Coordinates of C-alpha atoms and ligand atoms in Angstrom, one line a residue:
X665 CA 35.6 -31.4 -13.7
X666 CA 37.0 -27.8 -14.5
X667 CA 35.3 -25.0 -13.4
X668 CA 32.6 -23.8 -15.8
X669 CA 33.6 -22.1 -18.6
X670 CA 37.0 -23.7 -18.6
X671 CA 37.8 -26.0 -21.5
X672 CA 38.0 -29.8 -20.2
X673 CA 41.6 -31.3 -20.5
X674 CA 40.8 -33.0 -23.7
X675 CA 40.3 -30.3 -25.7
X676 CA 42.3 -27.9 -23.8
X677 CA 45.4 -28.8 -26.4
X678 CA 43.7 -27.5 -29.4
X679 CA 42.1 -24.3 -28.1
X680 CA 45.7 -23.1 -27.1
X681 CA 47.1 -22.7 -29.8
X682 CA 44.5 -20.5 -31.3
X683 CA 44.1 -18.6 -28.1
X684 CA 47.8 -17.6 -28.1
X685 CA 47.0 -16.4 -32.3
X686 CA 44.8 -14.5 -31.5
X687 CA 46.3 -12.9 -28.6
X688 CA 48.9 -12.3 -30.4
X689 CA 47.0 -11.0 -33.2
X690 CA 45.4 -8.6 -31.1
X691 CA 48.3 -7.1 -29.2
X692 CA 49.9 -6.7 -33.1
X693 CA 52.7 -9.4 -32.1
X694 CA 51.7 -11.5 -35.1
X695 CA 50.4 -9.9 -38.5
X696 CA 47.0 -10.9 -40.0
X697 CA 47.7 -13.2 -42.3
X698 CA 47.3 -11.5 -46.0
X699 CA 44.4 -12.5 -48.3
X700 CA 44.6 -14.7 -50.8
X701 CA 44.1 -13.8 -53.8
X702 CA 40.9 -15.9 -54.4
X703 CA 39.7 -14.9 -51.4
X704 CA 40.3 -11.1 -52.7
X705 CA 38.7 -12.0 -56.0
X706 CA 35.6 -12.9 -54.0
X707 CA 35.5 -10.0 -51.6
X708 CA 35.6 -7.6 -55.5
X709 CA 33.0 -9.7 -56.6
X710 CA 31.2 -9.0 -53.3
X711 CA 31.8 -5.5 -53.6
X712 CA 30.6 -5.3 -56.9
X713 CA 27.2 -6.8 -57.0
X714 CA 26.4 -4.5 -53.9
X715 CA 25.9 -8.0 -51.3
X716 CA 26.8 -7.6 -48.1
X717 CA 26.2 -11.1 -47.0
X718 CA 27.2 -13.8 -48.7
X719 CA 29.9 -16.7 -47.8
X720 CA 28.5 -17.7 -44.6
X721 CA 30.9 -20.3 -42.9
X722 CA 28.5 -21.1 -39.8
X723 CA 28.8 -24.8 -38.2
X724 CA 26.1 -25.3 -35.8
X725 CA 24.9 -28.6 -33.6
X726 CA 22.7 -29.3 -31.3
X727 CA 22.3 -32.8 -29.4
X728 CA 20.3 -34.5 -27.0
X729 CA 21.5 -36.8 -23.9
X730 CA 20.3 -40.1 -22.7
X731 CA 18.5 -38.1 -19.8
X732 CA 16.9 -35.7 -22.0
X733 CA 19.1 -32.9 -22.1
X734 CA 19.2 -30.9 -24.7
X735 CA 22.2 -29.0 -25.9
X736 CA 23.1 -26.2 -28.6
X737 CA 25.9 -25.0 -30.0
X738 CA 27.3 -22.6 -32.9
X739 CA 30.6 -21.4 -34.3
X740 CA 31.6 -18.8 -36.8
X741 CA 33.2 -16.6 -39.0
X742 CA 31.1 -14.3 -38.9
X743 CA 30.2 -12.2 -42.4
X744 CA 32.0 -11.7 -45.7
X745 CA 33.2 -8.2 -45.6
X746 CA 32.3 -7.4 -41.9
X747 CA 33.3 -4.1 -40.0
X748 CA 36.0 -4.8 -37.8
X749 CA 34.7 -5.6 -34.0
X750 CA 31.2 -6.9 -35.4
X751 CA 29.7 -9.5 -33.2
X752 CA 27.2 -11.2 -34.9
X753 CA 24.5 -13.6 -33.3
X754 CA 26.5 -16.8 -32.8
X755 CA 28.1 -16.0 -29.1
X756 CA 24.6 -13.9 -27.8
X757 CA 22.4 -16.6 -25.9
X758 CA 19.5 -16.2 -27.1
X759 CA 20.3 -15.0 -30.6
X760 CA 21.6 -17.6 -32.5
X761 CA 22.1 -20.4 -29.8
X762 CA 20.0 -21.6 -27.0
X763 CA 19.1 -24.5 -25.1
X764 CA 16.2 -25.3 -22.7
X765 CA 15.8 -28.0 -20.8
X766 CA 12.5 -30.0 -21.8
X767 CA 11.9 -27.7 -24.3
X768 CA 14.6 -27.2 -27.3
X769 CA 17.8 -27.0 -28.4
X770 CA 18.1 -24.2 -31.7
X771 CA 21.3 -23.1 -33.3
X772 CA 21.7 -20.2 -36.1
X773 CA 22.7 -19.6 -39.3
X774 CA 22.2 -16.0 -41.3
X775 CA 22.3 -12.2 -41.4
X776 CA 23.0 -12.2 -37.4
X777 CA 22.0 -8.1 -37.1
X778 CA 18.0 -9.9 -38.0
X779 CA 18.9 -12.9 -35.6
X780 CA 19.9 -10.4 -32.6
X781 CA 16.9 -8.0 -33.1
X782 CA 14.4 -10.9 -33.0
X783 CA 16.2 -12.6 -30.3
X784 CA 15.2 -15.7 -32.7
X785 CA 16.9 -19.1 -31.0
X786 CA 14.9 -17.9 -28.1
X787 CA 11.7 -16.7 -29.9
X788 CA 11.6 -20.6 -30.9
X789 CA 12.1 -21.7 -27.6
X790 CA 9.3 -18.8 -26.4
X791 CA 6.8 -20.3 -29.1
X792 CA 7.3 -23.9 -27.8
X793 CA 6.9 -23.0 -24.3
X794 CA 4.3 -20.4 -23.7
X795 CA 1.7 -21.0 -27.0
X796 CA 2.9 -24.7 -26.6
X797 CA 3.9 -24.7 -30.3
X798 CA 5.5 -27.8 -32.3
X799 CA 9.7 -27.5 -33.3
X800 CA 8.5 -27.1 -36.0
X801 CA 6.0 -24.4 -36.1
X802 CA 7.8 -22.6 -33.5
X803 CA 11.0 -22.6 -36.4
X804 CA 8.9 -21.6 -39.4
X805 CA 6.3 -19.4 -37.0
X806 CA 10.1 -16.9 -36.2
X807 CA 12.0 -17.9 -39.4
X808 CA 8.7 -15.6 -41.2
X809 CA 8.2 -13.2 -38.6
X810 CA 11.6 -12.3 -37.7
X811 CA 13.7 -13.2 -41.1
X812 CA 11.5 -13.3 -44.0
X813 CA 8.9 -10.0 -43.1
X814 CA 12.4 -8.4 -42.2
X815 CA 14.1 -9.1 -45.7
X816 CA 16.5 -11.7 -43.8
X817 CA 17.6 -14.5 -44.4
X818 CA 19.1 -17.8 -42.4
X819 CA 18.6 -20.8 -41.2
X820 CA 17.9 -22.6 -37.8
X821 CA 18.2 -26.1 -36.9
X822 CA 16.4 -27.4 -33.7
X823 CA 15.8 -30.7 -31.7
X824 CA 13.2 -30.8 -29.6
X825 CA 13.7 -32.4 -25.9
X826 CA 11.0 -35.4 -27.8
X827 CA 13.9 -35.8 -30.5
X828 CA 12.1 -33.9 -33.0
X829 CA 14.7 -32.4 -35.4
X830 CA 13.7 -29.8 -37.4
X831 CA 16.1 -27.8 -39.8
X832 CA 14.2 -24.3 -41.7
X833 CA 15.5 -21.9 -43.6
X834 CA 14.5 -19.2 -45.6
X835 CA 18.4 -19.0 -47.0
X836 CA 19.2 -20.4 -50.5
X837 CA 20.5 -23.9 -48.7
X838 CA 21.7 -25.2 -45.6
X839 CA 23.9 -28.3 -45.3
X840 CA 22.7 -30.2 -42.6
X841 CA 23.3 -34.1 -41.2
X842 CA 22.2 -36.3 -38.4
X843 CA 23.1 -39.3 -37.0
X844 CA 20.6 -42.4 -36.6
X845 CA 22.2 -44.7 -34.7
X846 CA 25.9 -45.6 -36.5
X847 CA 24.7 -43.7 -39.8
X848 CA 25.2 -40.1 -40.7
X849 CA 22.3 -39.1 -42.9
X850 CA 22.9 -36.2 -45.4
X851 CA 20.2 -33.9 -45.9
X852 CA 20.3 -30.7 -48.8
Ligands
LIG1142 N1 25.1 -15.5 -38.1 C1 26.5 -15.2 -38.4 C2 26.8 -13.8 -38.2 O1 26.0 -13.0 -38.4 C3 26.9 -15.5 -39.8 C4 26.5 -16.9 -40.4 O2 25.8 -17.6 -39.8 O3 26.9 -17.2 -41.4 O4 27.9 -13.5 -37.8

């Protein structure tokens, strides 16, 4: 196998590509590509009605193995309108992805700066294992505590090493999906 870290070969041939963007990007090589102009009608809408967070393109998953091992994973685009150099939630373990073995797999969705303070994928985790907490208590127990009381807002989605899936929010909506055997089930 490749060392950790390192992309295995088969999907080595698509994160190229987008490495070498944005290397280039960064080094000024290639130009950010313009806006569009819907996407600059949004970002003046944005502007106008004073919201900082809005457009949220976050795809998170989180899976289970035949042994029991749970995984999580999330990938985004961080914020409409962000400062340049923001780092939301999504790459801190802990934040807006973690995994524990036995225990939980949680991935993110929301205002990150709320998801980073409350160090909330592993808050679930913490509820689960030390006050022995359900998925699902554990996800609406931080989603109040850390989003809600905070005037935050997100989503999480868990599976529990059991196969409990749980997906909370206190966001307007969340698309989420499963898979039962050969069917995808839609949820939202
Ligand atoms: N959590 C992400 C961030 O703050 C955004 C999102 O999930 O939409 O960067």
């Amino acid at each position: 196998p490749p060392p950790a870290g390192r992309p295995t070969p088969g999907n080595d041939d698509g994160l190229r590509p987008a490495d070498d963007r944005r290397r280039n990007r960064a080094s000024g090589r290639e130009p950010e590509p313009a806006p569009t102009r819907r996407g600059r009608r949004q970002l003046k809408d944005l502007h106008s009605r004073h919201i900082p967070f809005e457009g949220h393109g976050t795809v998170g998953a989180v899976a289970i193995d035949r042994d029991g091992r749970v995984c999580a994973g999330t990938s985004t685009g961080g914020i409409a309108d962000q400062m340049d150099g923001r780092v939301g939630d999504t790459p801190i373990i802990g934040a807006g992805t973690y995994a524990r073995r036995n225990v939980a797999g949680i991935s993110c969705t929301g205002q990150g700066e709320a998801f980073i303070r409350g160090v909330v994928a592993y808050d679930v985790i913490a509820r689960m294992e030390y006050r022995r907490d359900s998925l699902r208590s554990a996800i609406v127990g931080t989603i109040l505590s850390n989003l809600t009381d905070k005037g935050a807002n997100g989503g999480i989605i868990g599976l529990s090493a059991d196969g409990d899936l749980v997906i909370g929010r206190n966001s307007a909506m969340i698309n989420a999906a499963y898979r039962d055997g050969d069917t995808i089930v839609t949820l939202d």
